[in-house]
CSV table of C-alpha atoms in Angstrom, one decimal:
chain,number,residue,atom,x,y,z
A,6,MET,CA,63.1,40.6,-101.8
A,7,GLU,CA,63.8,37.1,-100.2
A,8,ASN,CA,67.3,37.2,-101.7
A,9,GLU,CA,67.9,40.7,-100.3
A,10,ILE,CA,66.8,39.5,-96.8
A,11,ASN,CA,69.0,36.4,-97.0
A,12,LEU,CA,72.0,38.6,-97.9
A,13,LYS,CA,71.3,40.8,-94.9
A,14,VAL,CA,71.1,37.7,-92.7
A,15,ARG,CA,74.5,36.6,-93.9
A,16,ASP,CA,76.0,40.1,-93.3
A,17,ILE,CA,74.6,39.9,-89.7
A,18,GLN,CA,76.1,36.4,-89.2
A,19,LEU,CA,79.4,37.5,-90.6
A,20,SER,CA,79.6,40.4,-88.2
A,21,MET,CA,78.7,38.1,-85.4
A,22,ALA,CA,81.4,35.7,-86.4
A,23,ASP,CA,83.9,38.6,-86.5
A,24,ALA,CA,83.0,39.6,-82.9
A,25,LEU,CA,83.2,35.9,-81.7
A,26,LEU,CA,86.6,35.4,-83.3
A,27,ASP,CA,87.9,38.6,-81.7
A,28,PHE,CA,86.6,37.5,-78.4
A,29,CYS,CA,88.3,34.1,-78.7
A,30,LYS,CA,91.5,35.7,-79.7
A,31,ASN,CA,91.5,38.1,-76.8
A,32,ASN,CA,90.7,35.3,-74.3
A,33,ASN,CA,93.2,32.7,-75.8
A,34,LEU,CA,90.5,30.3,-76.9
A,35,THR,CA,91.1,28.0,-79.8
A,36,ILE,CA,88.2,27.9,-82.3
A,37,TRP,CA,87.8,26.6,-85.9
A,38,ALA,CA,85.2,26.8,-88.6
A,39,GLY,CA,83.2,23.6,-88.7
A,40,TYR,CA,80.7,21.6,-90.6
A,41,GLY,CA,79.0,23.5,-93.4
A,42,THR,CA,81.1,26.6,-92.7
A,43,LEU,CA,84.3,24.6,-93.0
A,44,LEU,CA,83.0,23.0,-96.2
A,45,GLY,CA,82.0,26.4,-97.6
A,46,ALA,CA,85.5,27.8,-96.9
A,47,VAL,CA,87.2,25.0,-98.7
A,48,ARG,CA,84.8,24.4,-101.6
A,49,HIS,CA,83.2,27.9,-102.1
A,50,LYS,CA,85.5,30.3,-100.3
A,51,GLY,CA,82.4,31.5,-98.5
A,52,PHE,CA,78.8,30.4,-97.8
A,53,ILE,CA,77.5,27.2,-99.4
A,54,PRO,CA,74.8,28.7,-101.7
A,55,TRP,CA,71.9,26.9,-99.9
A,56,ASP,CA,73.4,27.1,-96.3
A,57,ASP,CA,71.7,29.3,-93.8
A,58,ASP,CA,74.0,29.5,-90.8
A,59,VAL,CA,77.6,29.7,-89.5
A,60,ASP,CA,79.2,27.0,-87.5
A,61,PHE,CA,82.3,26.9,-85.4
A,62,MET,CA,83.8,24.1,-83.2
A,63,MET,CA,85.9,23.9,-80.0
A,64,LEU,CA,87.4,21.2,-77.9
A,65,ARG,CA,85.9,20.5,-74.5
A,66,ASN,CA,88.5,22.5,-72.4
A,67,ASP,CA,88.1,25.7,-74.4
A,68,PHE,CA,84.3,25.2,-74.7
A,69,ASN,CA,84.0,25.0,-70.9
A,70,ARG,CA,86.3,28.0,-70.5
A,71,LEU,CA,84.1,29.9,-72.9
A,72,ARG,CA,81.0,28.9,-70.9
A,73,LYS,CA,82.5,30.1,-67.7
A,74,ILE,CA,83.5,33.6,-69.0
A,75,ALA,CA,80.5,34.1,-71.3
A,76,ASN,CA,78.5,35.9,-68.6
A,77,SER,CA,81.4,37.9,-67.1
A,78,SER,CA,82.9,39.0,-70.4
A,79,SER,CA,80.7,40.7,-73.0
A,80,LEU,CA,80.3,40.9,-76.7
A,81,PRO,CA,79.5,44.2,-78.4
A,82,SER,CA,75.8,45.0,-78.0
A,83,PRO,CA,73.3,43.7,-79.2
A,84,LEU,CA,75.2,40.4,-79.3
A,85,VAL,CA,75.0,37.9,-76.4
A,86,PHE,CA,76.1,34.4,-75.6
A,87,ASP,CA,73.4,31.8,-75.2
A,88,CYS,CA,74.8,28.9,-73.0
A,89,SER,CA,71.5,27.2,-72.3
A,90,ARG,CA,72.4,24.0,-74.1
A,91,VAL,CA,74.9,21.3,-73.2
A,92,ASP,CA,76.2,20.6,-76.7
A,93,VAL,CA,76.4,24.1,-78.2
A,94,ILE,CA,77.0,27.8,-77.3
A,95,LYS,CA,75.2,30.3,-79.5
A,96,VAL,CA,75.9,33.9,-80.2
A,97,LYS,CA,72.7,35.8,-80.8
A,98,ASN,CA,71.7,39.2,-82.1
A,99,CYS,CA,69.0,40.5,-79.8
A,100,ASN,CA,67.9,43.2,-82.3
A,101,THR,CA,66.8,40.5,-84.8
A,102,THR,CA,64.2,37.7,-85.0
A,103,GLN,CA,64.5,34.2,-86.4
A,104,ILE,CA,61.7,31.9,-85.3
A,105,ALA,CA,60.6,28.4,-86.5
A,106,ILE,CA,56.9,28.4,-85.6
A,107,PRO,CA,55.4,27.1,-83.4
A,108,LYS,CA,58.3,27.1,-81.0
A,109,ILE,CA,57.4,30.2,-79.1
A,110,THR,CA,58.1,31.0,-75.5
A,111,ARG,CA,59.4,34.0,-73.6
A,112,ASN,CA,62.2,31.8,-72.2
A,113,VAL,CA,64.1,31.6,-75.4
A,114,ASN,CA,66.2,34.2,-77.2
A,115,TYR,CA,65.1,34.1,-80.9
A,116,GLY,CA,67.7,36.4,-82.3
A,117,ILE,CA,69.6,35.4,-85.4
A,118,TRP,CA,72.4,33.1,-84.3
A,119,ILE,CA,75.7,31.4,-85.0
A,120,ASP,CA,76.8,28.2,-83.4
A,121,ILE,CA,79.9,27.0,-81.5
A,122,TRP,CA,79.8,23.2,-81.2
A,123,CYS,CA,81.7,21.2,-78.6
A,124,LEU,CA,83.9,18.2,-79.5
A,125,ASP,CA,84.5,15.5,-76.9
A,126,SER,CA,87.1,12.8,-76.7
A,127,MET,CA,85.9,9.3,-77.4
A,128,PRO,CA,87.5,5.9,-78.3
A,129,ALA,CA,87.1,4.6,-81.8
A,130,ASN,CA,85.1,1.6,-80.7
A,131,ASN,CA,84.7,-0.6,-77.6
A,132,VAL,CA,82.2,1.8,-76.0
A,133,SER,CA,80.0,0.2,-73.4
A,134,ASP,CA,76.3,0.1,-74.5
A,135,LYS,CA,75.3,1.0,-71.0
A,136,ILE,CA,77.4,4.1,-70.8
A,137,TYR,CA,76.7,5.1,-74.5
A,138,ASN,CA,72.9,4.8,-74.0
A,139,SER,CA,73.1,6.6,-70.6
A,140,ILE,CA,74.9,9.6,-72.3
A,141,ARG,CA,72.5,9.6,-75.2
A,142,ASN,CA,69.3,9.5,-73.1
A,143,LYS,CA,70.5,12.2,-70.7
A,144,ILE,CA,71.4,14.5,-73.6
A,145,ARG,CA,68.0,13.8,-75.2
A,146,PHE,CA,66.2,14.6,-71.9
A,147,LEU,CA,68.2,17.8,-71.4
A,148,SER,CA,67.9,19.0,-75.0
A,149,ASN,CA,64.2,18.3,-75.0
A,150,SER,CA,63.5,20.2,-71.8
A,151,GLU,CA,65.7,23.2,-73.0
A,152,GLN,CA,64.4,23.5,-76.5
A,153,MET,CA,60.9,22.3,-76.6
A,154,CYS,CA,57.6,23.5,-75.3
A,155,TYR,CA,54.1,22.1,-75.6
A,156,SER,CA,53.3,24.4,-78.5
A,157,CYS,CA,55.7,22.4,-80.8
A,158,SER,CA,54.9,18.9,-79.6
A,159,ARG,CA,53.1,16.6,-82.0
A,160,GLY,CA,51.1,13.7,-80.6
A,161,ILE,CA,50.6,12.3,-77.2
A,162,SER,CA,53.9,10.4,-77.2
A,163,ASN,CA,55.9,13.6,-77.8
A,164,ILE,CA,53.9,15.5,-75.1
A,165,LEU,CA,54.5,12.7,-72.6
A,166,PHE,CA,58.3,12.5,-73.5
A,167,HIS,CA,58.5,16.3,-73.1
A,168,THR,CA,56.7,16.2,-69.8
A,169,PHE,CA,59.0,13.4,-68.5
A,170,SER,CA,62.1,15.4,-69.7
A,171,LEU,CA,60.9,18.5,-67.8
A,172,CYS,CA,60.3,16.5,-64.6
A,173,TYR,CA,63.6,14.6,-65.0
A,174,THR,CA,65.6,17.9,-65.5
A,175,CYS,CA,63.7,19.7,-62.7
A,176,LEU,CA,64.2,16.9,-60.1
A,177,LEU,CA,67.9,16.3,-60.8
A,178,GLY,CA,68.9,19.8,-61.8
A,179,LYS,CA,70.4,20.9,-65.1
A,180,GLN,CA,73.9,21.3,-63.8
A,181,HIS,CA,73.8,17.8,-62.2
A,182,ILE,CA,72.8,16.2,-65.5
A,183,ILE,CA,75.6,18.1,-67.4
A,184,ASN,CA,78.1,17.0,-64.8
A,185,SER,CA,76.9,13.4,-65.1
A,186,ILE,CA,77.2,13.5,-68.9
A,187,GLU,CA,80.7,14.9,-68.8
A,188,SER,CA,81.7,12.5,-66.1
A,189,LYS,CA,80.6,9.5,-68.2
A,190,ILE,CA,82.3,10.9,-71.3
A,191,LYS,CA,85.6,11.2,-69.4
A,192,GLN,CA,85.4,7.5,-68.7
A,193,LEU,CA,85.4,7.0,-72.5
A,194,ASN,CA,88.5,9.2,-73.2
A,195,GLY,CA,90.1,8.3,-76.5
A,196,ASP,CA,91.8,9.6,-79.6
A,197,LYS,CA,88.5,10.3,-81.5
A,198,LEU,CA,86.3,13.4,-81.3
A,199,VAL,CA,82.5,13.5,-81.6
A,200,ASN,CA,79.8,16.1,-80.8
A,201,PHE,CA,77.1,15.8,-78.2
A,202,MET,CA,74.5,16.7,-80.8
A,203,VAL,CA,74.9,13.4,-82.7
A,204,PHE,CA,73.9,11.4,-79.6
A,205,SER,CA,70.6,13.1,-79.2
A,206,ARG,CA,69.7,12.8,-82.9
A,207,MET,CA,70.5,9.1,-83.3
A,208,LYS,CA,67.8,6.5,-83.4
A,209,LYS,CA,67.4,4.4,-80.3
A,210,ASN,CA,69.4,1.4,-81.6
A,211,THR,CA,72.1,3.3,-83.5
A,212,LYS,CA,75.5,1.9,-82.5
A,213,TYR,CA,78.4,4.1,-81.5
A,214,SER,CA,80.6,2.6,-84.2
A,215,LEU,CA,78.3,4.2,-86.8
A,216,LEU,CA,78.8,7.8,-85.7
A,217,LYS,CA,81.1,10.1,-87.7
A,218,LYS,CA,84.3,10.7,-85.7
A,219,TYR,CA,87.4,12.9,-86.1
A,220,ASP,CA,90.9,12.0,-85.1
A,221,LYS,CA,92.3,14.4,-82.5
A,222,LYS,CA,95.5,14.9,-84.6
A,223,TRP,CA,93.3,16.5,-87.3
A,224,LEU,CA,92.9,19.5,-85.1
A,225,SER,CA,96.5,19.8,-83.9
A,226,ASN,CA,97.3,22.7,-86.4
A,227,THR,CA,95.3,25.7,-87.7
A,228,VAL,CA,95.3,27.5,-91.0
A,229,LEU,CA,93.4,30.5,-92.2
A,230,LEU,CA,91.1,30.0,-95.2
A,231,PRO,CA,89.2,32.6,-97.1
A,232,PHE,CA,85.5,33.0,-96.3
A,233,GLU,CA,83.7,35.7,-98.2
A,234,ASP,CA,85.9,38.8,-97.7
A,235,ARG,CA,87.7,37.6,-94.6
A,236,TYR,CA,89.7,34.6,-93.3
A,237,TYR,CA,88.5,32.0,-90.8
A,238,PRO,CA,90.7,29.7,-88.6
A,239,CYS,CA,90.3,26.1,-89.9
A,240,PRO,CA,91.9,22.8,-89.0
A,241,ALA,CA,95.0,22.2,-91.2
A,242,ASN,CA,93.8,18.7,-91.8
A,243,TYR,CA,90.4,19.9,-93.2
A,244,HIS,CA,90.6,17.3,-96.0
A,245,GLU,CA,90.4,14.4,-93.5
A,246,ILE,CA,87.7,16.1,-91.5
A,247,LEU,CA,85.5,16.9,-94.5
A,248,LYS,CA,86.0,13.4,-96.0
A,249,ALA,CA,84.9,11.8,-92.7
A,250,GLN,CA,81.9,14.1,-92.5
A,251,TYR,CA,80.7,14.2,-96.1
A,252,GLY,CA,82.6,11.7,-98.2
A,253,ASP,CA,83.5,13.1,-101.6
A,254,TYR,CA,82.9,16.7,-100.3
A,255,MET,CA,84.2,18.5,-103.5
A,256,ILE,CA,81.1,17.4,-105.4
A,257,PRO,CA,78.3,19.8,-104.4
A,258,VAL,CA,75.1,18.0,-103.4
A,259,ARG,CA,72.2,20.4,-103.2
A,260,GLY,CA,70.4,20.2,-99.9
A,261,ALA,CA,67.7,22.0,-98.1
A,262,ALA,CA,68.4,24.7,-95.5
A,263,SER,CA,68.8,23.1,-92.1
A,264,HIS,CA,66.6,25.5,-90.2
A,265,SER,CA,62.9,25.8,-91.0
A,266,THR,CA,62.6,29.5,-90.3
A,267,THR,CA,59.1,30.9,-90.9
A,268,ILE,CA,59.4,34.3,-89.2
A,269,LEU,CA,62.5,36.4,-90.0
A,270,TYR,CA,63.2,40.0,-89.2
A,271,VAL,CA,66.7,41.6,-89.6
A,272,ASP,CA,65.6,44.8,-87.9
A,273,ARG,CA,63.0,43.9,-85.2
A,274,PRO,CA,64.0,42.7,-81.7
A,275,TYR,CA,62.9,39.2,-81.0
A,276,GLU,CA,61.2,40.2,-77.7
A,277,GLU,CA,58.9,42.6,-79.5
A,278,VAL,CA,57.9,39.9,-82.1
A,279,VAL,CA,57.4,37.2,-79.5
A,280,ASN,CA,55.2,39.4,-77.3
A,281,GLU,CA,53.2,40.3,-80.4
A,282,LEU,CA,52.7,36.6,-81.3
A,283,LEU,CA,51.8,35.5,-77.8
A,284,TYR,CA,49.3,38.3,-77.4
A,285,GLN,CA,47.3,36.6,-80.2
A,286,ILE,CA,47.1,33.3,-78.4
A,287,PRO,CA,44.2,32.9,-75.8
A,288,TRP,CA,45.5,32.9,-72.2
A,289,TYR,CA,44.2,29.4,-71.5
A,290,LYS,CA,46.1,28.0,-74.4
A,291,ARG,CA,49.3,29.7,-73.3
A,292,ILE,CA,49.0,28.1,-69.8
A,293,PHE,CA,48.3,24.6,-71.3
A,294,ARG,CA,51.3,25.0,-73.7
A,295,MET,CA,53.6,26.2,-71.0
A,296,ILE,CA,54.3,29.4,-72.9
């Protein structure tokens, strides 16, 4: 039964990817398969057996263009763009549900999703610690206030950090913080590419020199590689990208699925499921947890 559901999830993700690629083609946006999806295309000609999502990537200019037209241009129903985060745009299917409990709030679309990650220009080294830490901290504050709620905090330190993140974002404004992050990144323009996500997930004292980076030239050309029963656009220099990301990438290393999904429905709208779950929580707990 679990296998059958997983196959249905992959079918949904593939149809979402088809719609996204058509959208990008129609709007002259350059997009590539990335991360586990790129690795799957090269090594398995499809999904990595234990992978549970689909990832694409874009350069900053196309990513910002997509963000601007996402609301005015539409995907086929029930698909929507979710542009709530600074480092990634998600395509979500509103007629499905994928929840990692206890992250429950009415402010989040919990439909099954695929990701479009943004790549930004950075120098290989010589990054000012002050600017690097400023970028990293602002991304952490923004990501925390967007993704977290009290119901998924663990311990007083996490609750305090989340509360500070909320206040910080509310006082300065989300768009102001995004503009500040992008402004600082422009100061670091270089011939390497990194993703915002890596900043927010790094430990406090992690140096920029330790981050995995791509050369811009690796994304200068595109090839189509087979993925399941279709073809996905991939960087022509996929070998260099995968080697930088995973090392000896042709040797499979079994890993756990990256998303701890505990509630999954391929045929129930997320709003229906969220309302049902929230109804079971006492009202005073909902207020305390900011749900």
